[in-house]
Coordinates of C-alpha atoms and ligand atoms in Angstrom, one line a residue:
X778 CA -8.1 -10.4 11.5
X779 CA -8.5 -6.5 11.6
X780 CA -12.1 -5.0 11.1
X781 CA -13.8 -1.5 11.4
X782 CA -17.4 -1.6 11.4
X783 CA -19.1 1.7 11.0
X784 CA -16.0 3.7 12.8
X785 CA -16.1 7.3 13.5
X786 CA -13.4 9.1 15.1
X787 CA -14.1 12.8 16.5
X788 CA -11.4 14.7 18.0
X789 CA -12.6 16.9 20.9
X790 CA -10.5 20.8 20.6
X791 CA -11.0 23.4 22.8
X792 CA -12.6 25.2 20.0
X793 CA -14.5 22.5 18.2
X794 CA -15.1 19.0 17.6
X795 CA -13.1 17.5 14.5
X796 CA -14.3 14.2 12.8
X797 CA -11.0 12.3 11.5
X798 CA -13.1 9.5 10.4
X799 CA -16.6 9.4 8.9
X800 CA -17.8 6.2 8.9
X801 CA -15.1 3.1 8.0
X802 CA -15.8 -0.2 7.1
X803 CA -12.8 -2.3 6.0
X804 CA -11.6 -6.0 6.6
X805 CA -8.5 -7.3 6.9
X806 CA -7.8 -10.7 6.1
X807 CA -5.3 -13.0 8.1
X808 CA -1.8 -12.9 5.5
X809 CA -2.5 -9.8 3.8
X810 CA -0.5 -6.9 3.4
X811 CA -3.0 -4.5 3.0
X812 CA -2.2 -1.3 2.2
X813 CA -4.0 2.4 3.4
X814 CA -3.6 5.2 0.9
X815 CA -4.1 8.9 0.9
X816 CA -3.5 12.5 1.0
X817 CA -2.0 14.5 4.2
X818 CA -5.0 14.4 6.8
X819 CA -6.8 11.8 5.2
X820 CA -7.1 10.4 8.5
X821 CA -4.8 7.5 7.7
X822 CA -2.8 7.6 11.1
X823 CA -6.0 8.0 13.3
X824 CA -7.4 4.9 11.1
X825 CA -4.2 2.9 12.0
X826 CA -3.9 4.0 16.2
X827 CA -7.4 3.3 16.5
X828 CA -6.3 -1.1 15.8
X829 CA -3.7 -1.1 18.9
X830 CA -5.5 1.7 20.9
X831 CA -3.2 4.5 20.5
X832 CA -6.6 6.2 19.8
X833 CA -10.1 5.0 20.7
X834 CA -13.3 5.2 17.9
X835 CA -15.5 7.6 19.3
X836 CA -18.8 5.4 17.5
X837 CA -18.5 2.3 16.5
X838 CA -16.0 -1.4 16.8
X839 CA -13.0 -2.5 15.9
X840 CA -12.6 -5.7 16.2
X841 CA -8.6 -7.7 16.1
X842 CA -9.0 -11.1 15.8
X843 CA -12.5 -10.8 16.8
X844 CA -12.0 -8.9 20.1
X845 CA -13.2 -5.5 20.8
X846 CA -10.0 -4.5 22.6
X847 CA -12.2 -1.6 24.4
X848 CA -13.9 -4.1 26.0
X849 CA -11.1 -5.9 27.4
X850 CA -9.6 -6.3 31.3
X851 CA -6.5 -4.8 31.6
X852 CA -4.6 -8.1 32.1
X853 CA -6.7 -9.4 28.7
X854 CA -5.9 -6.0 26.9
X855 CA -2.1 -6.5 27.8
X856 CA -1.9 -10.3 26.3
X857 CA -3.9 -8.8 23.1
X858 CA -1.5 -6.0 22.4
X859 CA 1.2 -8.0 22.7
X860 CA 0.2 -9.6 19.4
X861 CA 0.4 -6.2 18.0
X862 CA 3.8 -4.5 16.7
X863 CA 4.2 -1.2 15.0
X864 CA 6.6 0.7 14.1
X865 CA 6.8 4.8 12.4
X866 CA 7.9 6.7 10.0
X867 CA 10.6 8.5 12.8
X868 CA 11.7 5.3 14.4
X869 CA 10.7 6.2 17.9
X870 CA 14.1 4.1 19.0
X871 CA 15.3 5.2 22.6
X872 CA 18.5 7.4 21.6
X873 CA 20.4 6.8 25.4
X874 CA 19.7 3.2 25.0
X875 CA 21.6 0.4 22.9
X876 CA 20.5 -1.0 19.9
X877 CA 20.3 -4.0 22.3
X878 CA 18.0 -2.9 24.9
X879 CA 16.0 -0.9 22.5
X880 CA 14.8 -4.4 21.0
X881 CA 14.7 -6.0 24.2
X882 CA 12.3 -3.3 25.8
X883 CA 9.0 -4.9 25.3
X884 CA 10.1 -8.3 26.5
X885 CA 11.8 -6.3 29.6
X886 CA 8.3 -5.1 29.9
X887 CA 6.3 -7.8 29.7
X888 CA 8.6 -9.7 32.3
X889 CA 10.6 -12.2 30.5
X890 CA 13.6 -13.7 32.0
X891 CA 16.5 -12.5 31.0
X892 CA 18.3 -15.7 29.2
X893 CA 15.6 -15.6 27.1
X894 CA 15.3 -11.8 26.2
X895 CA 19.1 -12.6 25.2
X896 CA 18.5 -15.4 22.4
X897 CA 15.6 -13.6 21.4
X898 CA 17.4 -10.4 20.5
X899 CA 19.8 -11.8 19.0
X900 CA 17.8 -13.8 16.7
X901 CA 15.8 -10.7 16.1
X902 CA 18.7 -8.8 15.3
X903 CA 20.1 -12.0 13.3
X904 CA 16.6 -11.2 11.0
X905 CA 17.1 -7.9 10.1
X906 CA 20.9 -8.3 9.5
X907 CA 21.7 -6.3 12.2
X908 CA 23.9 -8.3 14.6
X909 CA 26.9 -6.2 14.6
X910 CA 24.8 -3.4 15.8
X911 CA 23.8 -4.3 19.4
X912 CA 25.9 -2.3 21.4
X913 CA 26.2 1.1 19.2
X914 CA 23.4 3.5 19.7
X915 CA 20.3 4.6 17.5
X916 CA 22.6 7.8 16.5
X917 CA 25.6 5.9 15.2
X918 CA 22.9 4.4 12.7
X919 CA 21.3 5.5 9.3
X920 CA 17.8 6.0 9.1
X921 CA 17.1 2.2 7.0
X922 CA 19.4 0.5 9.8
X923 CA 17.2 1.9 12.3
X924 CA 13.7 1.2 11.0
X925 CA 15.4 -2.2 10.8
X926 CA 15.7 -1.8 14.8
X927 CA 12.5 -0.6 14.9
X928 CA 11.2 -3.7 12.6
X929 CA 12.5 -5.8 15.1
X930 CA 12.3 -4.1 18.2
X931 CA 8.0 -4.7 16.8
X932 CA 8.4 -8.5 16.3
X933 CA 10.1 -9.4 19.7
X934 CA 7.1 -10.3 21.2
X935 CA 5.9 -12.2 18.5
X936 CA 2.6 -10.7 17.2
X937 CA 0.6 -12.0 14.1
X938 CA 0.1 -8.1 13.3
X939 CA 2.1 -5.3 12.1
X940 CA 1.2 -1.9 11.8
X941 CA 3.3 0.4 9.7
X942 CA 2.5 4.0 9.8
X943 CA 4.5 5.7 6.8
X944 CA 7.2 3.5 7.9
X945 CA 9.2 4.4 4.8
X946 CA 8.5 7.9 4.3
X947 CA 11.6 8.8 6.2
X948 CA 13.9 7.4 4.0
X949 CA 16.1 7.4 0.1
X950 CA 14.5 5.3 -2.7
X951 CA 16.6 2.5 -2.4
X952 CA 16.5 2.3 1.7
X953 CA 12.8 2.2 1.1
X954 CA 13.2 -1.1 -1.1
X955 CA 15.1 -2.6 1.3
X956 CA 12.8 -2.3 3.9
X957 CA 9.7 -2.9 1.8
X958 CA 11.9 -6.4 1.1
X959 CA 12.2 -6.8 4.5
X960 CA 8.4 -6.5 5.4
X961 CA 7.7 -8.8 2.6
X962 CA 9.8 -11.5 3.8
X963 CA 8.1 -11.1 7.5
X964 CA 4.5 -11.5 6.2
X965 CA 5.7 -14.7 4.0
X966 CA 8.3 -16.0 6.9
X967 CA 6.0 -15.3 9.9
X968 CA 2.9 -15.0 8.2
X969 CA 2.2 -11.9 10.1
X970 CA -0.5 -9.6 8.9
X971 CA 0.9 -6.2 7.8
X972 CA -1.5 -3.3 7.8
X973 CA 0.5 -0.1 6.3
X974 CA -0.4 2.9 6.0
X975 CA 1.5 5.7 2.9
X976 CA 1.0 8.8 1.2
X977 CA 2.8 6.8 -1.7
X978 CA 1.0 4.4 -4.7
X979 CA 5.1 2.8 -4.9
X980 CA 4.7 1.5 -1.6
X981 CA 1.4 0.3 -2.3
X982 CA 2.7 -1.4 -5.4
X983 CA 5.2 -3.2 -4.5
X984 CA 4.3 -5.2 -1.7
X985 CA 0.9 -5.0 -0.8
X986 CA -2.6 -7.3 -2.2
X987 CA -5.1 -5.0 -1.2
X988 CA -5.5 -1.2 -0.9
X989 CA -8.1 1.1 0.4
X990 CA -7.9 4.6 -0.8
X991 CA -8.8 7.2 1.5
X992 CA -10.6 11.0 1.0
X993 CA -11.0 13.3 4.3
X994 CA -11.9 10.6 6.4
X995 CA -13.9 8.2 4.4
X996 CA -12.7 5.4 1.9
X997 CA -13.8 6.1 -1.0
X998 CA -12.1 2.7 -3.0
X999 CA -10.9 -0.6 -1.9
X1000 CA -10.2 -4.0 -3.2
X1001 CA -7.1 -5.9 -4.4
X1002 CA -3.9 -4.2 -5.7
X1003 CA -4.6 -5.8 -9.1
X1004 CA -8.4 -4.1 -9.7
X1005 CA -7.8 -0.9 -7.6
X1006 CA -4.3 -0.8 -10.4
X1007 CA -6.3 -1.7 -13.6
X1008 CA -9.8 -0.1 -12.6
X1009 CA -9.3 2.6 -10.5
X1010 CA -13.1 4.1 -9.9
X1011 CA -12.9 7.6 -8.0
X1012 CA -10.8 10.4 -8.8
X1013 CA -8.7 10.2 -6.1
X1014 CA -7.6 6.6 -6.9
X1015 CA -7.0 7.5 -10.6
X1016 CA -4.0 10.2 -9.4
X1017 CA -2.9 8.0 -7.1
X1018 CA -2.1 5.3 -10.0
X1019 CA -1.0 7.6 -11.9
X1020 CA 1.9 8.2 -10.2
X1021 CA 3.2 5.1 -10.4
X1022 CA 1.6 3.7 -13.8
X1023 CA 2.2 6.3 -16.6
X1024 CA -0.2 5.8 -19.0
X1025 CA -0.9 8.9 -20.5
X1026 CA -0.8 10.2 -24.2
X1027 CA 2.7 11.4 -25.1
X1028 CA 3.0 15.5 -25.0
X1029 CA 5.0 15.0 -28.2
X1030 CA 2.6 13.3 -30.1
X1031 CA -0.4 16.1 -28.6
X1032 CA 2.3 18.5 -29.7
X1033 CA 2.6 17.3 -33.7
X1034 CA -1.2 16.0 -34.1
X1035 CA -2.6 17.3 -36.9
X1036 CA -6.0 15.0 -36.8
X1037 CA -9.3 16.6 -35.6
X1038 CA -10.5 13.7 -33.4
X1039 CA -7.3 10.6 -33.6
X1040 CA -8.9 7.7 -32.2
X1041 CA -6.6 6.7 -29.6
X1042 CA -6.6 3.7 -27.1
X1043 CA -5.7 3.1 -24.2
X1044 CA -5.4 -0.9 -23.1
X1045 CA -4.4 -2.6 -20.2
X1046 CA -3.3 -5.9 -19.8
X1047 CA -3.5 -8.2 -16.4
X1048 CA -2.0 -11.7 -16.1
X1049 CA -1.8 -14.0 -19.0
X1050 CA -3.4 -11.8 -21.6
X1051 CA -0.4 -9.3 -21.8
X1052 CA 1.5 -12.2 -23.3
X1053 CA -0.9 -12.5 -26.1
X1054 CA 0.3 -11.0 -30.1
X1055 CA -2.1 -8.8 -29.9
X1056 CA -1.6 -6.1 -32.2
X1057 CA -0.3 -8.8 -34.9
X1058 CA -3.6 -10.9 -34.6
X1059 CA -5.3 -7.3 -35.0
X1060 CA -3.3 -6.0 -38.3
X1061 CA -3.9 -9.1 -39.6
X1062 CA -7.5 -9.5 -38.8
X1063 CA -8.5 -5.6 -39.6
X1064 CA -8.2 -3.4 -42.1
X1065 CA -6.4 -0.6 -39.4
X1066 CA -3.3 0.7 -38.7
X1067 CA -1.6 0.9 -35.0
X1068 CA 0.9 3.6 -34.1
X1069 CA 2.0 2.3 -30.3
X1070 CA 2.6 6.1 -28.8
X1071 CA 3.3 4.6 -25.6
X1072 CA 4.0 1.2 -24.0
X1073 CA 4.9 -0.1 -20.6
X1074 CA 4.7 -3.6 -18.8
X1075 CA 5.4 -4.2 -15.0
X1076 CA 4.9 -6.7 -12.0
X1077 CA 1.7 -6.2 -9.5
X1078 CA 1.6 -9.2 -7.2
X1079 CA 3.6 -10.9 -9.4
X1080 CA 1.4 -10.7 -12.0
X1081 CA 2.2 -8.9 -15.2
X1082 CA 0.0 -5.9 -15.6
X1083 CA 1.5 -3.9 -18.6
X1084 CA -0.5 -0.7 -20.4
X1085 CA -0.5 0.6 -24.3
X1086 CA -1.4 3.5 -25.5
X1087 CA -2.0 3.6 -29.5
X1088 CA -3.8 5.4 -32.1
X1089 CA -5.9 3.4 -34.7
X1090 CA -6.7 4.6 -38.5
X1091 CA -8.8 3.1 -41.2
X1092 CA -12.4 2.5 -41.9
X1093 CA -14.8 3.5 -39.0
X1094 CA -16.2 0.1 -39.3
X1095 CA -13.0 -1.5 -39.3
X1096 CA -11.9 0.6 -36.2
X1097 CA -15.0 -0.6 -34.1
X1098 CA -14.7 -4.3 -34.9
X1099 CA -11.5 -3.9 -33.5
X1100 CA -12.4 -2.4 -30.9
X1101 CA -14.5 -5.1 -30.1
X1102 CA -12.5 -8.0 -30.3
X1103 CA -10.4 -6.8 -27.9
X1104 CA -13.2 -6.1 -25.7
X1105 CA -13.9 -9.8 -26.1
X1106 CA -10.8 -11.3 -25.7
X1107 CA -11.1 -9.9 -21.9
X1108 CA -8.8 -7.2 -22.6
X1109 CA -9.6 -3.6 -20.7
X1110 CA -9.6 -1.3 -23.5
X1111 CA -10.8 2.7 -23.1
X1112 CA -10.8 5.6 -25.6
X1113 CA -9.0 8.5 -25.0
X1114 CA -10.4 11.7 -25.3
X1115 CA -8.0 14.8 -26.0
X1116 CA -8.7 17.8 -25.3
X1117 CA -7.4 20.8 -26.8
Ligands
ATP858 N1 -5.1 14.7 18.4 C1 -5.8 15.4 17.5 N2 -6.6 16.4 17.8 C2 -7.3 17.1 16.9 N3 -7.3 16.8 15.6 C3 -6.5 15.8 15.2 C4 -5.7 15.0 16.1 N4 -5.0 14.1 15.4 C5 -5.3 14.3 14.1 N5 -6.2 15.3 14.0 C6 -6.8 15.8 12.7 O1 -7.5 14.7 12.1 C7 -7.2 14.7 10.7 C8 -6.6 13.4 10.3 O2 -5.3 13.2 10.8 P1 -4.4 12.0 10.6 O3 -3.1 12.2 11.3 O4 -5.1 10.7 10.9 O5 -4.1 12.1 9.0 P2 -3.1 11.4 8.1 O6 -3.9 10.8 6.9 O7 -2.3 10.4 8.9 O8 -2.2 12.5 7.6 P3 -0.6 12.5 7.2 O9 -0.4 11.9 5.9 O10 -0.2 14.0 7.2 O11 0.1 11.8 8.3 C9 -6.3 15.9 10.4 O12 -7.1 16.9 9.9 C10 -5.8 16.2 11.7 O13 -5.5 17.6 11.8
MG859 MG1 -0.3 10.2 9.4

């Protein structure tokens, strides 16, 4: 559906030449929601600009549903990003304009006859729960009411894409959700692809199936929700999970330790094996005891993906047989190392 092959993006300065993008490769797939994480100046919004040619690669293609939009006549390029919507982190609504004609605007530009730019705005408007808004204006409304103007100011011309650049970074914790809902319920309703782009793993989390992590203009991770969550390879990707899936050792249980070297765990659990006794099978298999110092369980693509922490005592033997079964029963299990 979306796909960068080999893209590089320099920025010409007055001064200096700037590369925003080193190099990108990444597919998206028609019905994902996939999901583009990083740190300020990542290159994150240049990746995103470069699909509806807000920005153009400076080496390499881009291809949207197999077109290289660069190539394309005017009249083609037109009909092309039509079938792209976007909307931003600040809106971008037209404050003197109505709710109403802020929607209606790209079918007012794209010459549709009025009847129709009626029913659809009102339908759109209908979607995002918004009917009773047409006629105020984009200051009369709180920043969640107008992304949902925005949302469907980007869906009026029907496109299969969305692109979302920080589109809830703007906005309270629980606005966020809403809107998050919102986005989920257009992929699955209109199965419109939704590429995203965040500074925040939550985002990630909760609606998307794939991610790409991105590092000063390079991905440096990508894959499905579920690995990039459960595996995460490069440095960058580990903080970023961390701040949604606490998984450390306790400080209060760092603080009391009195054990040179604890042995101390750390398992994750994906799907169907985090409904498994575990830790009974194991104490009665194994000569070992479990402490559980930590233990959480939560929803990733509507799968259960839940993480332990405990420390194991007994025999050394006994305490790497265990180990081992749960290696084997296709459980990801990791020592913890603690330094002092
Ligand atoms: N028009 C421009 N001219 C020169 N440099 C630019 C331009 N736009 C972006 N850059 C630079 O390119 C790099 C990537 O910028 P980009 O906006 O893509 O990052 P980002 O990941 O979206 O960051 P943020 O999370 O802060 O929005 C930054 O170092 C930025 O300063
Ligand atoms: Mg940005």
């Amino acid at each position: 559906m979306i796909e960068f092959q080999d893209v590089k993006k320099v920025y010409e300065t007055k001064k200096q030449a700037f590369e925003a993008l080193k190099g990108i490769n990444l597919t998206v797939e028609k019905g994902d929601i996939f999901g583009v994480v990083g740190y300020s100046g990542a290159g994150k919004s240049t990746l995103i600009r470069l699909v509806n040619l807000l920005e153009q690669p400076s080496e390499g293609t881009v291809l949207v549903g197999g077109k290289d939009l660069t190539s394309l006549k005017p009249k083609e390029l037109r009909a092309e990003k039509k079938k792209i919507g976007m909307i931003f982190q600040h809106f971008n609504l037209l404050n003197s304009k109505t709710v109403f004609d802020n929607v209606a605007m790209p079918l007012v530009l794209s010459g549709t006859p009025s009847n129709e730019i009626k029913q659809r705005v009102e339908e759109l408007l209908e979607f995002v729960g918004l009917s009773n808004k047409a006629k105020n204006y984009p200051d009369q409304l709180s920043g969640g009411q107008k992304q949902r103007i925005g949302i469907a100011r980007a869906l009026a011309t029907n496109p299969s894409i969305l692109l979302c650049d920080e589109a809830t970074s703007a906005l309270d914790p629980q606005t966020t959700n809403a809107v998050l809902q919102l986005l989920k319920k257009i992929n699955k309703e209109y199965n419109i692809t939704i590429l995203l782009i965040t500074h925040e793993m939550s985002v990630i989390k909760e609606i998307c199936n794939k991610v790409a992590v991105m590092e000063a203009g390079k991905v440096v991770e990508q894959g499905s929700v579920l690995d990039v969550f459960s595996k995460p390879q490069t440095d960058t990707a580990k903080n970023f999970v961390r701040t949604v899936i606490h998984d450390e050792v306790p400080e209060s249980f760092l603080k009391n330790n009195e054990k040179d070297a604890p042995v101390i765990w750390k398992i994750n659990f994906v799907g169907s094996t985090s409904g498994k006794p575990l830790l009974s099978t194991i104490a009665k298999k194994y000569e070992v005891h479990l402490n559980v110092l930590s233990a959480n369980i939560s929803e990733i693509q509507e799968t259960p993906f839940g993480n332990l922490i405990i420390e194991v005592t007994g025999d050394k033997r006994e305490i790497d047989e265990t180990f081992q079964y749960i290696k084997d029963q296709g459980i990801l299990v990791q020592e913890v190392v603690i330094n002092d």
